[in-house]
Short mmCIF file of C-alpha atoms in Angstrom, two decimals:
data_model
loop_
_atom_site.label_atom_id
_atom_site.label_comp_id
_atom_site.label_asym_id
_atom_site.label_seq_id
_atom_site.Cartn_x
_atom_site.Cartn_y
_atom_site.Cartn_z
CA SER M 1 2.51 -7.13 45.53
CA LEU M 2 1.83 -8.73 42.88
CA PRO M 3 4.28 -11.17 41.70
CA ARG M 4 5.41 -9.91 38.31
CA ARG M 5 6.41 -11.77 35.36
CA ALA M 6 9.20 -12.64 33.63
CA VAL M 7 11.11 -9.98 30.85
CA ASP M 8 10.03 -10.85 27.64
CA SER M 9 11.19 -13.74 26.16
CA SER M 10 12.74 -13.58 23.50
CA GLY M 11 15.50 -12.59 25.18
CA LEU M 12 15.27 -9.20 23.10
CA GLY M 13 15.67 -7.28 26.40
CA ARG M 14 12.82 -5.09 28.88
CA ASN M 15 13.86 -1.50 26.11
CA VAL M 16 12.97 -3.81 22.96
CA ALA M 17 10.12 -5.56 24.08
CA LEU M 18 8.37 -2.19 26.09
CA PHE M 19 8.91 -0.66 22.23
CA ASN M 20 7.09 -3.32 20.72
CA ARG M 21 3.91 -4.06 23.23
CA VAL M 22 3.80 -0.09 22.81
CA ARG M 23 4.24 0.79 19.96
CA LEU M 24 2.20 -2.76 18.05
CA TRP M 25 -0.87 -1.75 20.87
CA ALA M 26 -0.23 2.43 19.79
CA TYR M 27 -1.11 1.14 15.95
CA ARG M 28 -5.22 0.56 17.07
CA ALA M 29 -4.93 3.20 19.69
CA ARG M 30 -4.46 5.67 18.17
CA LEU M 31 -8.72 6.03 16.95
CA ARG M 32 -9.93 6.54 19.68
CA TYR M 33 -7.95 9.82 20.00
CA GLU M 34 -7.80 13.42 18.69
CA ASP M 35 -6.67 15.98 21.24
CA ARG M 36 -2.15 14.74 20.94
CA VAL M 37 -1.84 15.59 24.37
CA GLU M 38 -4.44 13.26 25.84
CA TRP M 39 -2.90 10.83 22.92
CA GLU M 40 0.79 11.11 24.72
CA GLU M 41 -0.92 10.76 28.03
CA VAL M 42 -2.36 7.98 27.31
CA THR M 43 0.08 6.37 25.41
CA PHE M 44 2.70 6.40 28.72
CA ALA M 45 0.14 5.52 31.26
CA TYR M 46 0.12 2.23 29.29
CA ALA M 47 3.88 1.97 28.91
CA VAL M 48 3.76 2.62 33.26
CA ASN M 49 2.00 -0.59 33.25
CA VAL M 50 3.88 -2.96 30.73
CA ASN M 51 6.98 -2.01 31.84
CA ALA M 52 5.24 -2.11 35.80
CA GLU M 53 4.42 -6.41 35.01
CA PHE M 54 9.12 -6.74 33.68
CA ALA M 55 10.99 -8.63 37.34
CA VAL M 56 13.32 -5.75 36.60
CA GLU M 57 11.32 -1.90 35.65
CA LEU M 58 13.23 0.33 33.84
CA PRO M 59 13.83 3.86 34.75
CA LEU M 60 10.56 6.07 35.00
CA ALA M 61 12.32 8.21 32.64
CA GLU M 62 13.63 5.16 30.62
CA VAL M 63 9.76 4.53 29.94
CA GLY M 64 9.02 7.78 29.53
CA HIS M 65 10.55 8.97 26.17
CA THR M 66 9.70 5.54 24.63
CA ALA M 67 6.52 6.32 25.09
CA ARG M 68 6.49 9.70 23.55
CA SER M 69 9.27 8.00 20.82
CA VAL M 70 5.77 6.37 20.28
CA ALA M 71 3.60 8.37 20.71
CA ARG M 72 4.94 11.02 18.83
CA TRP M 73 5.84 8.76 15.51
CA VAL M 74 2.19 7.43 16.09
CA TRP M 75 0.66 10.67 15.86
CA ARG M 76 2.06 11.77 12.50
CA ASN M 77 2.02 8.37 10.49
CA PHE M 78 -1.23 7.42 12.36
CA SER M 79 -5.25 8.60 11.16
CA ARG M 80 -8.39 7.25 10.53
CA GLU M 81 -7.56 7.79 6.21
CA LYS M 82 -4.46 6.45 6.25
CA PHE M 83 -5.55 3.13 8.30
CA SER M 84 -8.60 2.90 5.65
CA THR M 85 -5.86 2.83 3.43
CA ILE M 86 -3.77 0.44 4.78
CA GLN M 87 -7.25 -1.02 5.33
CA ALA M 88 -8.17 -1.76 1.89
CA SER M 89 -4.80 -3.02 0.98
CA ARG M 90 -4.44 -5.14 3.35
CA GLY M 91 -8.68 -6.79 1.91
CA ARG M 92 -7.07 -6.72 -1.51
CA ILE M 93 -3.76 -8.63 -1.15
CA THR M 94 -6.79 -11.22 0.51
CA SER M 95 -8.81 -11.14 -1.73
CA GLU M 96 -5.89 -12.49 -4.38
CA ALA M 97 -4.83 -14.43 -2.79
CA LYS M 98 -8.19 -16.07 -2.47
CA ARG M 99 -8.96 -15.73 -6.20
CA GLU M 100 -5.84 -17.94 -7.36
CA ALA M 101 -6.08 -20.26 -4.33
CA ASN M 102 -9.09 -20.76 -5.51
CA ARG M 103 -8.75 -21.20 -9.04
CA LYS M 104 -5.61 -23.37 -8.19
CA ARG M 105 -8.59 -25.69 -6.82
CA ALA M 106 -11.10 -25.21 -9.38
CA THR M 107 -8.50 -26.29 -11.29
CA LYS M 108 -7.99 -29.65 -9.40
CA VAL M 109 -11.84 -30.68 -9.29
CA ASP M 110 -11.41 -30.22 -13.49
CA LEU M 111 -8.27 -32.29 -13.98
CA ALA M 112 -9.37 -35.58 -11.31
CA THR M 113 -13.13 -34.91 -14.21
CA ALA M 114 -10.72 -35.28 -16.85
CA LEU M 115 -8.78 -38.44 -15.51
CA GLU M 116 -12.33 -39.75 -14.70
CA ALA M 117 -13.94 -39.40 -18.04
CA TRP M 118 -11.02 -41.38 -19.17
CA GLY M 119 -10.17 -44.39 -16.41
#
């Protein structure tokens, strides 16, 4: 048998660790599936693999409940269209931050140039 990894080091516990790992994986993985039943099966399989990494595994029924919950929520709330909207919003935020950083940098350069001229 393969050596098992220790339970999540943050101390949150196996349930929370399982939930977080599965949901983070599911947000991106959802875009590859069009069939809900297949999606739920793949999500369950992923959750079982995550559970196998724990030093002490959760009961399979508990893994199944967590996987089903994540799969259903992500199926309802994530799609290609919604993902594109989220990415566009993130792009706007990043662009605004870059513009602001460039403005600040340009202001510092202008100030340095002005001080040199006075010097």
